[in-house]
Short mmCIF file of C-alpha atoms and ligand atoms in Angstrom, two decimals:
data_model
loop_
_atom_site.label_atom_id
_atom_site.label_comp_id
_atom_site.label_asym_id
_atom_site.label_seq_id
_atom_site.Cartn_x
_atom_site.Cartn_y
_atom_site.Cartn_z
CA MET A 1 120.83 114.71 69.75
CA THR A 2 118.58 117.42 68.22
CA TYR A 3 114.60 117.00 67.74
CA SER A 4 112.68 118.82 65.15
CA PRO A 5 108.62 117.86 66.53
CA THR A 6 106.21 116.74 64.78
CA PRO A 7 102.76 115.24 65.13
CA SER A 8 104.04 111.48 64.69
CA ASP A 9 107.70 110.88 66.23
CA SER A 10 107.17 113.68 69.14
CA THR A 11 105.98 111.48 71.64
CA THR A 12 108.36 108.50 71.10
CA PHE A 13 111.55 110.66 70.94
CA LEU A 14 109.97 112.04 74.15
CA MET A 15 109.37 109.43 75.72
CA GLU A 16 113.11 107.39 74.62
CA LEU A 17 114.44 111.16 76.13
CA ASP A 18 112.35 110.46 79.46
CA HIS A 19 114.02 106.78 79.34
CA ARG A 20 117.68 107.79 79.07
CA HIS A 21 118.05 110.74 81.38
CA LEU A 22 114.96 111.94 83.65
CA ILE A 23 113.84 109.84 87.20
CA HIS A 24 110.83 110.63 88.13
CA PRO A 25 108.82 111.47 91.59
CA HIS A 26 107.46 108.01 92.87
CA GLN A 27 108.97 105.94 90.04
CA THR A 28 108.37 102.19 89.44
CA GLY A 29 110.69 100.53 86.76
CA ALA A 30 108.26 98.95 85.52
CA GLN A 31 106.26 101.66 83.78
CA ARG A 32 107.83 102.49 80.83
CA GLU A 33 104.76 104.26 79.27
CA ARG A 34 105.02 108.11 79.33
CA CYS A 35 102.27 111.30 79.33
CA VAL A 36 104.42 113.86 77.30
CA PHE A 37 102.27 116.69 77.82
CA VAL A 38 102.73 119.63 76.24
CA ARG A 39 99.63 121.86 76.53
CA SER A 40 96.44 122.71 78.75
CA LYS A 41 93.69 125.03 79.34
CA GLY A 42 91.16 125.34 81.45
CA CYS A 43 89.65 121.55 83.03
CA SER A 44 91.78 120.18 80.33
CA VAL A 45 95.79 118.92 79.21
CA TRP A 46 97.77 117.99 75.89
CA ASP A 47 99.70 115.33 75.37
CA THR A 48 102.35 115.85 72.12
CA ALA A 49 100.09 113.23 70.03
CA GLY A 50 97.52 115.93 70.65
CA ARG A 51 95.19 113.42 72.03
CA GLU A 52 93.08 116.33 75.25
CA TYR A 53 92.80 114.81 78.97
CA LEU A 54 90.38 115.39 81.30
CA ASP A 55 92.60 117.01 84.37
CA VAL A 56 90.55 115.57 87.42
CA SER A 57 93.41 115.62 89.60
CA GLY A 58 94.84 119.08 90.12
CA GLY A 59 97.77 118.89 88.04
CA GLY A 60 97.95 114.68 88.95
CA ASN A 61 99.15 117.03 92.65
CA TRP A 62 95.79 118.69 93.95
CA VAL A 63 97.14 122.02 92.40
CA ALA A 64 95.25 123.70 89.79
CA GLN A 65 93.02 126.19 91.95
CA VAL A 66 92.13 128.19 88.70
CA GLY A 67 92.49 125.85 86.39
CA HIS A 68 94.77 125.91 83.53
CA GLY A 69 96.71 128.73 81.48
CA ARG A 70 95.09 131.99 82.27
CA ALA A 71 97.19 134.19 79.83
CA GLU A 72 96.42 136.59 83.49
CA LEU A 73 98.76 134.98 85.65
CA ALA A 74 101.76 134.75 83.17
CA GLU A 75 101.12 138.57 81.98
CA VAL A 76 101.74 138.90 86.23
CA ALA A 77 104.45 136.91 85.95
CA ALA A 78 106.07 138.38 82.89
CA LYS A 79 105.31 141.95 84.21
CA GLN A 80 108.18 141.11 87.78
CA MET A 81 110.21 138.81 86.15
CA THR A 82 111.36 142.29 84.10
CA GLU A 83 110.88 144.15 86.91
CA LEU A 84 112.43 142.26 89.43
CA ALA A 85 112.25 138.28 89.18
CA TYR A 86 114.78 137.85 91.99
CA TYR A 87 116.92 139.08 94.50
CA SER A 88 117.59 137.46 98.01
CA SER A 89 115.54 137.79 100.77
CA PHE A 90 117.75 136.83 103.61
CA PHE A 91 118.69 139.73 106.07
CA GLU A 92 117.14 143.52 105.38
CA PHE A 93 116.38 142.60 101.90
CA SER A 94 112.93 142.46 101.10
CA ASN A 95 110.64 142.42 97.03
CA ASP A 96 107.25 143.97 97.71
CA LYS A 97 105.59 141.10 96.37
CA ALA A 98 106.71 139.18 98.95
CA VAL A 99 105.37 141.80 101.86
CA ARG A 100 101.88 142.11 100.29
CA LEU A 101 101.40 138.12 99.87
CA ALA A 102 102.90 137.89 103.44
CA GLU A 103 99.63 140.67 104.81
CA ARG A 104 97.41 139.23 103.21
CA LEU A 105 98.36 135.93 103.86
CA ALA A 106 97.34 136.63 107.83
CA GLY A 107 94.19 138.50 106.79
CA LEU A 108 93.27 135.60 105.41
CA ALA A 109 94.91 133.37 108.19
CA PRO A 110 92.24 131.96 111.43
CA GLU A 111 92.17 134.52 114.41
CA GLY A 112 95.59 135.07 115.61
CA ILE A 113 98.08 134.24 113.32
CA ASN A 114 100.20 136.87 111.24
CA LYS A 115 103.31 135.69 110.96
CA VAL A 116 104.57 134.51 107.32
CA PHE A 117 107.02 132.65 106.00
CA TYR A 118 107.93 131.36 102.66
CA SER A 119 109.35 128.36 101.00
CA GLY A 120 109.65 126.26 97.95
CA GLY A 121 106.54 123.67 98.08
CA GLY A 122 105.02 122.11 101.42
CA SER A 123 108.18 119.70 102.38
CA GLU A 124 110.50 122.42 102.32
CA GLY A 125 108.10 123.76 104.30
CA VAL A 126 106.84 121.39 106.76
CA ASP A 127 110.26 120.99 107.72
CA SER A 128 110.77 124.87 108.15
CA ALA A 129 108.14 124.51 110.67
CA LEU A 130 109.41 121.39 112.69
CA LYS A 131 112.25 124.03 113.85
CA ILE A 132 110.43 126.45 114.09
CA ALA A 133 108.67 124.17 116.55
CA ARG A 134 111.63 123.01 118.05
CA LEU A 135 113.41 125.86 118.00
CA TYR A 136 110.56 128.23 119.57
CA HIS A 137 110.71 125.84 122.51
CA TYR A 138 114.14 126.20 122.77
CA ASN A 139 114.32 129.56 122.82
CA ARG A 140 112.14 129.91 125.43
CA GLY A 141 113.80 127.33 127.74
CA ALA A 142 112.79 124.45 126.69
CA THR A 143 115.67 122.84 125.22
CA GLU A 144 114.46 119.07 126.28
CA ARG A 145 111.67 119.74 123.36
CA SER A 146 112.74 118.27 120.49
CA TRP A 147 110.43 115.79 119.95
CA ILE A 148 107.82 115.44 117.04
CA ILE A 149 104.54 113.55 117.14
CA GLY A 150 103.42 112.59 113.73
CA ARG A 151 100.13 110.12 112.14
CA ASN A 152 100.22 106.65 110.68
CA LEU A 153 98.78 107.79 106.82
CA GLY A 154 99.21 111.46 107.30
CA TYR A 155 100.89 112.74 103.82
CA HIS A 156 103.78 115.36 104.69
CA GLY A 157 106.10 115.02 102.70
CA ALA A 158 109.41 113.90 100.82
CA SER A 159 112.91 115.43 102.52
CA LEU A 160 114.47 113.66 105.38
CA GLY A 161 112.79 115.95 108.12
CA SER A 162 108.85 115.84 106.35
CA GLY A 163 109.54 112.44 105.34
CA THR A 164 109.78 110.63 108.10
CA VAL A 165 106.57 112.81 109.91
CA THR A 166 104.99 111.36 106.99
CA GLY A 167 102.73 107.94 107.82
CA PHE A 168 103.59 105.78 105.30
CA PRO A 169 106.07 104.02 105.40
CA PRO A 170 108.17 102.79 101.51
CA MET A 171 108.94 106.61 101.99
CA GLN A 172 111.16 105.85 104.99
CA GLN A 173 112.19 102.26 103.34
CA GLY A 174 116.09 102.65 102.92
CA VAL A 175 116.88 105.82 102.98
CA GLY A 176 117.58 106.02 107.21
CA PRO A 177 119.04 106.88 110.23
CA LEU A 178 115.21 108.76 110.03
CA LEU A 179 115.29 113.03 111.53
CA PRO A 180 115.33 111.59 115.08
CA HIS A 181 112.57 112.26 118.38
CA VAL A 182 109.65 111.74 116.13
CA GLU A 183 106.37 109.51 117.01
CA ARG A 184 103.95 108.46 115.24
CA VAL A 185 99.53 108.81 116.24
CA SER A 186 96.37 105.94 114.55
CA PRO A 187 94.56 108.45 112.79
CA PRO A 188 90.96 109.36 112.63
CA TYR A 189 89.19 106.50 110.26
CA PRO A 190 85.87 106.60 110.25
CA TYR A 191 85.46 103.21 107.68
CA ARG A 192 87.54 100.91 109.42
CA ALA A 193 86.24 102.15 113.38
CA SER A 194 86.09 98.17 114.36
CA GLU A 195 90.08 97.33 112.80
CA LEU A 196 91.68 100.05 113.92
CA TYR A 197 89.29 101.03 117.80
CA GLY A 198 87.49 97.91 118.41
CA ASP A 199 84.43 98.93 120.21
CA ALA A 200 85.95 101.90 121.52
CA ASP A 201 84.84 105.26 120.49
CA PRO A 202 87.00 106.09 117.66
CA THR A 203 87.88 109.70 119.88
CA ASP A 204 88.21 108.02 122.62
CA PHE A 205 90.63 104.61 121.58
CA LEU A 206 92.57 108.64 119.77
CA ILE A 207 92.81 110.72 122.91
CA ASP A 208 93.50 107.74 124.73
CA GLU A 209 96.19 106.96 122.87
CA LEU A 210 97.83 110.11 122.01
CA THR A 211 98.18 111.03 126.11
CA ALA A 212 99.31 107.41 126.63
CA THR A 213 101.85 108.69 123.91
CA ILE A 214 103.03 111.97 125.03
CA GLU A 215 103.02 109.91 129.03
CA ARG A 216 105.66 107.80 127.35
CA LEU A 217 107.36 110.47 125.80
CA GLY A 218 107.37 112.69 129.20
CA PRO A 219 105.60 115.76 128.19
CA GLY A 220 107.91 118.35 128.44
CA ASN A 221 109.45 117.11 125.52
CA VAL A 222 107.43 116.97 122.93
CA ALA A 223 108.33 119.49 120.86
CA ALA A 224 105.11 119.41 118.35
CA MET A 225 101.74 117.63 116.78
CA ILE A 226 101.73 117.68 113.15
CA GLY A 227 98.59 116.56 110.94
CA GLU A 228 96.55 117.03 107.74
CA PRO A 229 92.48 118.94 108.95
CA MET A 230 91.64 115.69 107.34
CA LEU A 231 93.68 112.63 105.39
CA GLY A 232 94.67 113.76 102.75
CA SER A 233 96.70 111.45 100.07
CA GLY A 234 96.47 108.91 103.42
CA GLY A 235 92.23 109.10 101.38
CA VAL A 236 90.52 112.48 102.11
CA VAL A 237 88.87 111.16 105.95
CA ALA A 238 87.72 113.51 107.58
CA PRO A 239 88.29 112.66 111.21
CA PRO A 240 84.84 113.09 114.00
CA PRO A 241 83.61 116.78 114.55
CA GLY A 242 84.89 116.40 119.06
CA TYR A 243 88.48 115.01 117.15
CA TRP A 244 90.95 117.89 116.60
CA PRO A 245 89.05 120.24 119.40
CA ARG A 246 90.07 117.40 122.38
CA VAL A 247 93.59 117.30 120.82
CA ARG A 248 93.99 120.99 120.17
CA LYS A 249 92.82 120.72 124.48
CA LEU A 250 95.30 117.14 125.25
CA LEU A 251 97.75 119.47 123.06
CA SER A 252 97.29 122.50 124.63
CA ASP A 253 97.18 121.06 128.10
CA ASN A 254 101.06 120.05 127.74
CA GLY A 255 102.48 122.82 126.05
CA ILE A 256 102.74 120.90 122.47
CA LEU A 257 102.29 122.95 119.81
CA LEU A 258 99.47 122.17 117.13
CA ILE A 259 100.67 122.20 112.76
CA ALA A 260 98.16 122.29 110.59
CA ASP A 261 99.82 120.51 107.87
CA GLU A 262 96.88 122.55 105.39
CA VAL A 263 99.05 122.19 101.52
CA VAL A 264 96.32 120.02 100.48
CA THR A 265 93.43 121.33 102.25
CA GLY A 266 94.21 125.54 102.10
CA TYR A 267 93.39 127.84 99.54
CA GLY A 268 89.76 126.05 98.91
CA ARG A 269 90.34 123.25 98.62
CA THR A 270 87.87 121.87 100.80
CA GLY A 271 85.43 125.16 100.42
CA VAL A 272 87.61 127.33 103.18
CA TRP A 273 90.51 129.30 102.57
CA PHE A 274 91.84 127.39 105.81
CA ASP A 275 90.56 123.54 106.90
CA SER A 276 91.85 123.84 109.77
CA ALA A 277 90.26 126.16 111.90
CA ARG A 278 86.28 125.00 111.02
CA ARG A 279 87.83 121.65 112.54
CA GLY A 280 88.84 123.65 115.67
CA MET A 281 92.65 122.68 115.39
CA GLN A 282 93.59 126.40 116.68
CA ALA A 283 96.77 125.44 115.46
CA ASP A 284 99.63 127.48 116.38
CA ILE A 285 101.77 126.95 112.75
CA ILE A 286 99.48 126.13 109.50
CA VAL A 287 101.40 124.89 106.25
CA THR A 288 100.78 125.76 103.14
CA ALA A 289 101.71 125.25 99.53
CA LYS A 290 100.07 124.23 96.16
CA GLY A 291 97.28 126.21 95.77
CA ILE A 292 98.83 129.89 96.89
CA THR A 293 99.69 129.47 93.50
CA SER A 294 98.03 127.03 91.56
CA GLY A 295 100.74 125.39 90.23
CA TYR A 296 102.30 128.19 88.93
CA ALA A 297 104.95 129.08 90.24
CA PRO A 298 106.77 126.49 92.48
CA MET A 299 105.70 128.25 96.50
CA GLY A 300 104.01 127.55 100.18
CA ALA A 301 103.66 129.68 102.82
CA ILE A 302 104.12 128.99 106.76
CA LEU A 303 101.65 131.01 108.80
CA MET A 304 102.13 131.45 112.78
CA SER A 305 100.85 132.87 115.90
CA ASP A 306 102.84 136.32 116.88
CA GLU A 307 103.59 134.51 119.57
CA ILE A 308 106.16 131.99 117.63
CA GLY A 309 107.36 134.49 114.97
CA GLU A 310 108.32 136.79 117.52
CA THR A 311 109.89 134.30 119.60
CA ILE A 312 112.05 132.80 116.74
CA ALA A 313 112.68 135.71 114.91
CA GLY A 314 111.81 139.19 117.36
CA GLU A 315 113.62 141.15 119.24
CA GLY A 316 116.81 139.22 120.41
CA ALA A 317 116.41 135.95 118.28
CA TYR A 318 118.68 134.48 115.18
CA PHE A 319 116.83 132.68 112.78
CA PHE A 320 119.76 131.28 111.11
CA HIS A 321 117.55 129.48 108.57
CA GLY A 322 115.67 130.41 104.78
CA HIS A 323 116.55 129.12 101.38
CA THR A 324 117.00 131.16 98.18
CA TYR A 325 113.92 131.68 96.57
CA HIS A 326 112.45 132.46 100.16
CA GLY A 327 109.82 135.44 98.90
CA HIS A 328 110.25 135.23 95.76
CA PRO A 329 109.12 138.18 94.14
CA THR A 330 107.97 136.40 90.94
CA ALA A 331 105.83 133.61 92.35
CA ALA A 332 104.37 135.41 94.91
CA ALA A 333 104.10 138.28 92.48
CA VAL A 334 101.66 134.90 90.45
CA ALA A 335 100.39 133.90 94.77
CA LEU A 336 98.90 137.51 94.33
CA ALA A 337 97.46 137.04 91.32
CA ASN A 338 96.29 133.97 91.79
CA LEU A 339 94.22 135.06 94.76
CA ASP A 340 93.07 137.73 92.92
CA ILE A 341 91.71 135.05 90.26
CA ILE A 342 89.84 132.99 93.46
CA GLU A 343 88.67 135.68 95.47
CA ARG A 344 87.01 137.63 92.36
CA GLU A 345 85.56 134.01 90.56
CA GLY A 346 84.05 132.51 94.41
CA LEU A 347 86.57 129.60 93.92
CA VAL A 348 86.12 128.95 97.37
CA ASP A 349 82.73 128.46 97.60
CA ARG A 350 82.64 126.50 94.32
CA ALA A 351 85.24 123.75 96.37
CA GLY A 352 81.07 122.90 98.02
CA PRO A 353 79.08 122.63 94.64
CA ILE A 354 81.77 120.70 92.54
CA GLY A 355 81.72 118.62 96.30
CA SER A 356 78.19 117.72 95.83
CA TRP A 357 77.61 117.53 92.12
CA PHE A 358 80.32 114.31 92.11
CA GLN A 359 78.71 113.23 94.94
CA ALA A 360 74.89 112.27 93.19
CA ALA A 361 77.23 112.38 90.34
CA LEU A 362 78.68 108.51 90.97
CA ASP A 363 76.40 107.70 93.73
CA PRO A 364 76.03 104.71 90.96
CA ALA A 365 79.95 103.60 92.23
CA ALA A 366 79.30 103.68 95.83
CA GLU A 367 77.39 100.33 94.81
CA LEU A 368 79.86 98.65 93.03
CA PRO A 369 81.48 94.94 94.20
CA HIS A 370 84.84 96.68 95.64
CA VAL A 371 84.37 100.34 96.21
CA GLY A 372 84.56 100.13 100.19
CA ASP A 373 83.81 103.80 100.71
CA LEU A 374 83.02 107.22 98.47
CA ARG A 375 84.29 110.47 100.90
CA VAL A 376 83.94 113.71 99.74
CA GLU A 377 84.92 116.82 101.00
CA GLY A 378 84.29 119.84 99.51
CA ALA A 379 85.99 119.27 95.95
CA ALA A 380 88.57 116.53 97.07
CA ILE A 381 86.65 113.00 96.43
CA CYS A 382 88.07 109.77 97.45
CA LEU A 383 86.84 106.65 96.96
CA GLU A 384 88.21 103.39 98.22
CA LEU A 385 88.58 100.31 96.22
CA VAL A 386 88.65 97.02 98.78
CA GLY A 387 88.20 93.18 96.86
CA ASP A 388 85.76 92.66 99.15
CA ARG A 389 83.01 95.19 100.67
CA ASP A 390 82.60 92.98 104.17
CA THR A 391 86.30 91.70 104.45
CA LYS A 392 87.76 95.57 103.13
CA GLN A 393 90.47 93.50 102.23
CA PRO A 394 92.17 96.80 100.49
CA ILE A 395 93.28 96.42 96.92
CA MET A 396 95.15 98.34 94.30
CA ALA A 397 93.45 101.57 92.99
CA GLY A 398 96.92 101.58 89.97
CA PRO A 399 94.98 99.77 87.21
CA ALA A 400 92.32 101.11 87.37
CA VAL A 401 93.15 104.27 87.52
CA LEU A 402 95.87 104.06 84.00
CA GLU A 403 92.99 102.32 81.97
CA LEU A 404 90.62 105.04 82.88
CA ARG A 405 93.42 107.36 81.34
CA ARG A 406 93.83 105.62 78.57
CA ARG A 407 90.45 104.10 77.80
CA HIS A 408 89.31 107.88 78.68
CA GLY A 409 91.00 109.88 79.16
CA VAL A 410 90.22 110.89 82.48
CA LEU A 411 93.00 111.85 84.79
CA VAL A 412 92.73 110.81 88.45
CA ARG A 413 95.63 109.99 91.04
CA ASP A 414 95.77 106.55 93.02
CA TYR A 415 97.41 106.14 96.53
CA GLY A 416 97.21 102.43 97.15
CA PRO A 417 93.48 101.41 97.26
CA MET A 418 92.21 105.58 97.38
CA MET A 419 91.48 106.44 93.79
CA ILE A 420 91.89 109.97 94.51
CA LEU A 421 89.50 112.92 92.63
CA SER A 422 90.80 116.80 93.24
CA PRO A 423 89.24 118.10 89.96
CA PRO A 424 90.23 122.11 89.52
CA LEU A 425 87.71 124.86 90.87
CA VAL A 426 86.67 125.72 87.65
CA MET A 427 85.05 122.44 86.72
CA GLU A 428 81.70 122.81 85.20
CA GLN A 429 78.75 120.18 85.40
CA GLN A 430 79.24 118.62 82.41
CA ASP A 431 82.96 117.80 82.90
CA ILE A 432 81.31 116.32 85.96
CA GLY A 433 79.77 113.98 84.57
CA ARG A 434 82.25 112.67 82.42
CA ALA A 435 84.39 112.13 84.30
CA ALA A 436 81.90 110.22 87.07
CA ASP A 437 80.66 108.47 84.32
CA ALA A 438 84.58 106.82 83.05
CA VAL A 439 84.55 106.56 86.21
CA ILE A 440 81.46 104.39 87.02
CA GLU A 441 82.43 102.99 84.01
CA VAL A 442 85.25 101.16 84.65
CA LEU A 443 85.54 100.42 88.16
CA ALA A 444 81.87 98.55 86.93
CA ARG A 445 84.81 95.97 85.51
CA VAL A 446 86.91 96.61 87.57
CA GLY A 447 87.73 92.81 89.32
CA PRO A 448 88.43 91.49 93.49
CA ASP A 449 92.52 91.71 92.17
CA GLY A 450 92.00 95.53 91.52
CA GLU A 451 92.58 94.45 87.05
CA PRO A 452 89.47 95.70 85.01
CA ASN A 453 88.35 93.15 82.80
CA ALA A 454 88.43 94.05 79.33
CA ARG A 455 85.04 95.40 77.81
N1 PLP B 1 101.90 117.87 102.37
C1 PLP B 1 100.75 117.81 102.21
C2 PLP B 1 99.41 117.33 103.16
C3 PLP B 1 100.90 116.97 100.77
O1 PLP B 1 99.50 116.39 100.30
C4 PLP B 1 101.44 117.39 100.67
C5 PLP B 1 102.06 116.82 98.43
O2 PLP B 1 101.10 116.10 98.60
C6 PLP B 1 103.21 117.83 100.86
C7 PLP B 1 103.16 117.58 102.36
C8 PLP B 1 104.50 117.80 100.48
O3 PLP B 1 104.16 118.60 99.48
P1 PLP B 1 105.63 120.02 98.29
O4 PLP B 1 105.01 117.43 97.34
O5 PLP B 1 104.97 120.54 98.07
O6 PLP B 1 107.00 118.84 98.43
#
């Protein structure tokens, strides 16, 4: 089939081809509509029909820290592709950009985290971290330590390993048997504290549950716990201040590693380079992706302590693990240039003000009958939708998100009942106002079933 795009036929034509050939991640078969993008700049993207959308979702997936269409990054990629597009990083082979990026990341990472292993994205990074944690213990003679503890509502990816530690049941349905030796505990979720923890203090409850879980599995059988510093896809849920320090202590007392999944929070999303440190996680391993390149190239980086790095890959060890695109020179060059932009433009420091502007602009939304909670953590924002504010019965955010796109050209994400905003860190106050007005307009029309009423 040949294709000559014209403004009138390209949308229909591409939609038809898409239906015929393309399977989308997280695809619902019933959704036949396609939104086919062809261009982007700053905080805007355009579809085949020339319609402009305001991207309040970070490219739909919490990326786009530096915004879209940066010629500077394209130039860096083009130069690197001409000089050295790719050569393997296996064995003794290396490249200047992968090395420089590793040094840069070690400089940004919390104290004591100096070793870097690359991935092609978040799921691959989480899988690598799980293997690294198990191998670390194995190489130290603790061969029984294989259990991994994850959390309900934690999102860690879609590969078999990362998908097993993810706390969303649909990720596991129909694709078992899953990764063995994975256990899950409850997450902190202040908005639903009474449902989840009864009258107990939430942190006490969660520490008791984790203690009991470790005892049941056998402390000497547990390799690691994995958690996002704050739940991302689970609904931008920050833990009480004492939670991570107490978890950290409990794990350390039992020789268990802590893996911080910073795929969403890393590189400035919440107003700091790495969110785990300020929440007291003192993680042994930090998994990052997304913001490392702002989505301009697929890449992730697993950052770990010197001790772990030495134990799995130092003198006398053999790390038989790695992917073709580990340390990809072009991706690494783009990552370096992306970090330059983040630093030069002070984008980490912009996340806080962006969050405050959204908080103020969305204030009227928090009073609407079907908005149960509004949570803001830097430039990560969630409106949790409920059928009733007293019973807190969840309702799906999907219809409202669709309406926002169709009627207002505003792109946000839905995760079950969560409407999530993760704007580029370059978003201006005027666009924040436009996005918030649209969100309020749509949510004011949402009924108890989640469907917006006709205007
Ligand atoms: N970890 C977290 C916290 C994520 O939010 C995601 C993706 O959204 C992943 C891991 C998986 O990353 P990827 O989709 O790049 O595999």
